Amino acid sequence: MTAAPTDAERLLELLLEPCCPICTLSRQAVLSYLDEQLVRSGVSGLPSPQGDRLPGVRAVARPQGDRPRQAFPIPTELATGVLCSRHWRKLVMLEVRRGARVRLSEALLGELLEGADAPRPCPACEVQQAAARHYLGMLSRLPTETLELALRQGEGFVCLRHLAALPTGPLKGWLLERVHTLTLDLPRFQQRYARHHGTYAGEHAAGDMSASPKEDPQAALAALAALEGEGWLA
């Protein structure tokens, strides 16, 4: 059985691709987290008949014909925080992909609206930020020779938002130079970026309101800057 790649190996593999590995890995961490919440909420099965006795469970009105309304379980992490609109849309996307009735995201919509005047931390944002810190720390600890080789052989970069979190030093200098080099031939970078990220076009079709990078010529620029809310990085 082939061993799963380590975090360091995943980081180095992504440095070979035209993407920011910190954005990619932190985004994957969020999607895994939201998918885990869907599993815990029972979206893949029936609501728990004992759900109203569990912590984090809200009674959600669901027309059931002549049947009584059922309690729908919301995991405690989502019940104590409020998903931001960006990650709420991702949750909708994941539910649709599961082929399940959109129930958890419907239940959380009320929480999202109630939290508009009294914001609470978005648990998915916290997961994303923690993952970004983890991989930035790992990037800083990789051997210099290993990083130099990966940057020479690959087309990866670290976006400006995540570069700002790195301490001043040789690594930051190399990565800034990489971003500068990519901007000198933006049409070529856009083409390679669109080809690499074409696999995410399904997110757009499944409910993500962001434009596909193949359709949006500014997508590569947004990736280099890691603009907040840019759909392919969120």
Tab-separated table of C-alpha atoms in Angstrom:
chain	number	residue	atom	x	y	z
A	1	MET	CA	0.000	0.000	0.000
A	2	THR	CA	1.375	3.390	-1.005
A	3	ALA	CA	1.828	5.743	1.920
A	4	ALA	CA	-0.080	9.009	1.832
A	5	PRO	CA	2.155	11.984	1.020
A	6	THR	CA	3.338	14.047	3.952
A	7	ASP	CA	2.402	17.718	4.259
A	8	ALA	CA	5.902	18.685	3.133
A	9	GLU	CA	5.631	16.443	0.066
A	10	ARG	CA	2.256	17.941	-0.856
A	11	LEU	CA	3.713	21.425	-0.505
A	12	LEU	CA	6.660	20.624	-2.765
A	13	GLU	CA	4.439	18.892	-5.341
A	14	LEU	CA	2.271	21.992	-5.618
A	15	LEU	CA	5.315	24.228	-6.074
A	16	LEU	CA	5.729	22.437	-9.404
A	17	GLU	CA	2.270	23.614	-10.521
A	18	PRO	CA	1.120	27.145	-11.512
A	19	CYS	CA	-0.626	27.831	-8.217
A	20	CYS	CA	-0.037	29.090	-4.694
A	21	PRO	CA	0.359	25.938	-2.570
A	22	ILE	CA	-0.690	27.812	0.585
A	23	CYS	CA	-3.975	28.908	-1.015
A	24	THR	CA	-4.574	25.467	-2.494
A	25	LEU	CA	-3.869	23.497	0.676
A	26	SER	CA	-5.773	25.850	2.968
A	27	ARG	CA	-8.745	25.733	0.585
A	28	GLN	CA	-8.613	21.943	0.605
A	29	ALA	CA	-8.560	22.008	4.406
A	30	VAL	CA	-11.757	24.096	4.415
A	31	LEU	CA	-13.537	21.806	1.955
A	32	SER	CA	-12.554	18.763	4.030
A	33	TYR	CA	-13.813	20.507	7.163
A	34	LEU	CA	-17.162	21.437	5.600
A	35	ASP	CA	-17.583	17.952	4.161
A	36	GLU	CA	-16.912	16.502	7.617
A	37	GLN	CA	-19.634	18.761	9.038
A	38	LEU	CA	-22.052	17.470	6.403
A	39	VAL	CA	-21.303	13.888	7.422
A	40	ARG	CA	-21.730	14.731	11.106
A	41	SER	CA	-25.011	16.508	10.429
A	42	GLY	CA	-26.446	13.391	8.826
A	43	VAL	CA	-26.857	14.854	5.345
A	44	SER	CA	-25.812	11.532	3.857
A	45	GLY	CA	-28.539	9.774	5.849
A	46	LEU	CA	-31.689	10.504	7.827
A	47	PRO	CA	-31.866	13.058	10.639
A	48	SER	CA	-31.290	11.476	14.018
A	49	PRO	CA	-34.578	10.725	15.833
A	50	GLN	CA	-32.774	11.730	19.040
A	51	GLY	CA	-31.342	14.840	17.387
A	52	ASP	CA	-33.207	17.358	19.515
A	53	ARG	CA	-31.457	15.996	22.625
A	54	LEU	CA	-27.958	16.519	21.269
A	55	PRO	CA	-25.824	19.665	21.646
A	56	GLY	CA	-25.752	21.867	18.575
A	57	VAL	CA	-29.080	20.652	17.227
A	58	ARG	CA	-31.658	23.133	16.012
A	59	ALA	CA	-35.307	22.447	15.227
A	60	VAL	CA	-35.681	23.394	11.572
A	61	ALA	CA	-39.039	23.632	9.856
A	62	ARG	CA	-39.219	21.227	6.929
A	63	PRO	CA	-42.547	20.574	5.215
A	64	GLN	CA	-43.051	16.813	5.388
A	65	GLY	CA	-46.602	16.493	4.093
A	66	ASP	CA	-48.640	14.868	6.842
A	67	ARG	CA	-45.511	13.846	8.737
A	68	PRO	CA	-44.329	15.841	11.753
A	69	ARG	CA	-41.406	18.221	11.373
A	70	GLN	CA	-38.048	16.716	12.252
A	71	ALA	CA	-35.143	18.204	14.156
A	72	PHE	CA	-32.126	18.703	11.930
A	73	PRO	CA	-28.714	18.225	13.588
A	74	ILE	CA	-26.191	21.028	13.205
A	75	PRO	CA	-22.659	20.146	14.392
A	76	THR	CA	-21.605	22.047	17.498
A	77	GLU	CA	-18.786	23.895	15.701
A	78	LEU	CA	-21.253	25.403	13.242
A	79	ALA	CA	-23.858	26.075	15.920
A	80	THR	CA	-21.475	28.164	18.032
A	81	GLY	CA	-20.151	30.216	15.113
A	82	VAL	CA	-21.572	31.651	11.919
A	83	LEU	CA	-20.272	30.632	8.515
A	84	CYS	CA	-19.365	33.649	6.418
A	85	SER	CA	-21.262	33.983	3.143
A	86	ARG	CA	-18.230	32.798	1.164
A	87	HIS	CA	-17.972	29.509	3.035
A	88	TRP	CA	-21.737	29.125	3.230
A	89	ARG	CA	-21.750	29.055	-0.602
A	90	LYS	CA	-19.060	26.371	-0.492
A	91	LEU	CA	-21.263	24.338	1.850
A	92	VAL	CA	-24.167	24.614	-0.601
A	93	MET	CA	-21.847	23.450	-3.381
A	94	LEU	CA	-20.735	20.396	-1.396
A	95	GLU	CA	-24.314	19.450	-0.541
A	96	VAL	CA	-25.324	19.647	-4.191
A	97	ARG	CA	-22.350	17.507	-5.176
A	98	ARG	CA	-23.433	14.861	-2.685
A	99	GLY	CA	-26.740	14.643	-4.502
A	100	ALA	CA	-28.444	15.323	-1.197
A	101	ARG	CA	-31.262	17.668	-0.410
A	102	VAL	CA	-29.798	21.032	0.609
A	103	ARG	CA	-30.644	20.931	4.297
A	104	LEU	CA	-27.676	21.914	6.434
A	105	SER	CA	-26.990	25.047	4.394
A	106	GLU	CA	-30.694	25.952	4.588
A	107	ALA	CA	-30.613	25.569	8.357
A	108	LEU	CA	-27.513	27.733	8.620
A	109	LEU	CA	-28.933	30.512	6.449
A	110	GLY	CA	-30.916	31.810	9.412
A	111	GLU	CA	-27.748	31.826	11.512
A	112	LEU	CA	-25.945	33.732	8.764
A	113	LEU	CA	-28.681	36.376	8.666
A	114	GLU	CA	-28.905	36.645	12.456
A	115	GLY	CA	-25.148	37.096	12.684
A	116	ALA	CA	-25.078	40.036	10.271
A	117	ASP	CA	-25.452	42.626	13.064
A	118	ALA	CA	-23.449	40.730	15.679
A	119	PRO	CA	-20.652	38.920	13.827
A	120	ARG	CA	-19.215	35.764	15.342
A	121	PRO	CA	-16.103	33.946	14.145
A	122	CYS	CA	-16.566	31.849	11.020
A	123	PRO	CA	-15.261	28.362	11.953
A	124	ALA	CA	-14.360	27.637	8.329
A	125	CYS	CA	-12.288	30.839	8.137
A	126	GLU	CA	-10.492	29.769	11.307
A	127	VAL	CA	-9.713	26.383	9.729
A	128	GLN	CA	-8.410	28.096	6.596
A	129	GLN	CA	-6.228	30.539	8.531
A	130	ALA	CA	-4.811	27.775	10.729
A	131	ALA	CA	-3.971	25.686	7.650
A	132	ALA	CA	-2.282	28.672	5.992
A	133	ARG	CA	-0.159	29.307	9.105
A	134	HIS	CA	0.757	25.615	9.249
A	135	TYR	CA	1.941	25.449	5.637
A	136	LEU	CA	3.718	28.811	5.754
A	137	GLY	CA	5.651	27.593	8.780
A	138	MET	CA	6.485	24.368	6.985
A	139	LEU	CA	7.604	26.288	3.894
A	140	SER	CA	9.964	28.366	6.042
A	141	ARG	CA	11.501	25.223	7.540
A	142	LEU	CA	12.187	23.368	4.292
A	143	PRO	CA	15.881	23.042	3.335
A	144	THR	CA	17.104	25.876	1.121
A	145	GLU	CA	18.414	23.481	-1.547
A	146	THR	CA	15.060	21.685	-1.727
A	147	LEU	CA	13.152	24.930	-2.221
A	148	GLU	CA	15.592	26.248	-4.826
A	149	LEU	CA	15.217	23.035	-6.828
A	150	ALA	CA	11.412	23.113	-6.631
A	151	LEU	CA	11.292	26.738	-7.778
A	152	ARG	CA	13.684	26.052	-10.670
A	153	GLN	CA	11.794	22.981	-11.858
A	154	GLY	CA	8.251	24.180	-11.271
A	155	GLU	CA	5.909	27.089	-11.886
A	156	GLY	CA	4.526	27.457	-8.380
A	157	PHE	CA	4.449	30.718	-6.473
A	158	VAL	CA	3.317	32.112	-3.143
A	159	CYS	CA	0.653	34.796	-3.530
A	160	LEU	CA	1.223	38.320	-2.249
A	161	ARG	CA	-1.201	37.901	0.650
A	162	HIS	CA	0.704	34.909	1.995
A	163	LEU	CA	4.084	36.408	1.130
A	164	ALA	CA	3.225	39.289	3.454
A	165	ALA	CA	3.046	36.787	6.316
A	166	LEU	CA	6.597	35.515	5.705
A	167	PRO	CA	9.512	37.113	7.554
A	168	THR	CA	11.995	39.119	5.512
A	169	GLY	CA	14.788	36.893	4.254
A	170	PRO	CA	16.186	34.982	1.260
A	171	LEU	CA	13.058	32.805	0.908
A	172	LYS	CA	10.752	35.805	0.707
A	173	GLY	CA	13.109	37.428	-1.804
A	174	TRP	CA	13.072	34.379	-4.089
A	175	LEU	CA	9.297	34.112	-3.934
A	176	LEU	CA	8.797	37.828	-4.656
A	177	GLU	CA	11.092	37.456	-7.649
A	178	ARG	CA	8.991	34.501	-8.861
A	179	VAL	CA	5.778	36.552	-8.751
A	180	HIS	CA	7.520	39.411	-10.561
A	181	THR	CA	8.759	37.016	-13.261
A	182	LEU	CA	5.260	35.630	-13.817
A	183	THR	CA	3.849	39.126	-14.318
A	184	LEU	CA	6.319	39.751	-17.164
A	185	ASP	CA	4.463	37.251	-19.370
A	186	LEU	CA	0.899	37.299	-18.074
A	187	PRO	CA	-0.751	35.742	-21.178
A	188	ARG	CA	1.407	32.623	-20.848
A	189	PHE	CA	0.814	32.416	-17.102
A	190	GLN	CA	-2.948	32.889	-17.549
A	191	GLN	CA	-3.016	30.048	-20.072
A	192	ARG	CA	-1.149	27.637	-17.810
A	193	TYR	CA	-3.114	28.759	-14.742
A	194	ALA	CA	-6.436	28.199	-16.539
A	195	ARG	CA	-5.339	24.738	-17.698
A	196	HIS	CA	-4.245	23.755	-14.189
A	197	HIS	CA	-7.395	25.075	-12.521
A	198	GLY	CA	-9.772	23.780	-15.160
A	199	THR	CA	-10.594	20.890	-12.827
A	200	TYR	CA	-12.353	23.401	-10.570
A	201	ALA	CA	-14.838	24.366	-13.290
A	202	GLY	CA	-17.223	21.891	-11.693
A	203	GLU	CA	-17.492	24.190	-8.684
A	204	HIS	CA	-18.830	26.917	-10.945
A	205	ALA	CA	-21.342	24.578	-12.546
A	206	ALA	CA	-22.408	23.150	-9.197
A	207	GLY	CA	-23.278	26.484	-7.670
A	208	ASP	CA	-20.101	28.480	-7.104
A	209	MET	CA	-20.873	31.988	-8.376
A	210	SER	CA	-17.245	32.706	-9.289
A	211	ALA	CA	-16.187	32.833	-12.901
A	212	SER	CA	-14.180	29.967	-14.312
A	213	PRO	CA	-10.489	30.886	-14.752
A	214	LYS	CA	-10.857	29.827	-18.387
A	215	GLU	CA	-13.521	32.513	-18.808
A	216	ASP	CA	-11.995	35.215	-16.610
A	217	PRO	CA	-8.709	36.719	-17.873
A	218	GLN	CA	-8.212	38.393	-14.487
A	219	ALA	CA	-8.264	35.084	-12.593
A	220	ALA	CA	-4.498	34.635	-12.801
A	221	LEU	CA	-3.893	38.175	-11.530
A	222	ALA	CA	-6.297	37.572	-8.667
A	223	ALA	CA	-4.418	34.367	-7.851
A	224	LEU	CA	-1.087	36.176	-7.697
A	225	ALA	CA	-2.545	38.763	-5.347
A	226	ALA	CA	-4.835	36.305	-3.508
A	227	LEU	CA	-7.636	38.842	-3.392
A	228	GLU	CA	-9.996	38.256	-0.486
A	229	GLY	CA	-13.159	36.539	-1.649
A	230	GLU	CA	-11.674	35.450	-4.994
A	231	GLY	CA	-13.685	32.317	-5.624
A	232	TRP	CA	-10.911	30.009	-6.747
A	233	LEU	CA	-8.897	30.697	-3.616
A	234	ALA	CA	-11.631	30.740	-1.052
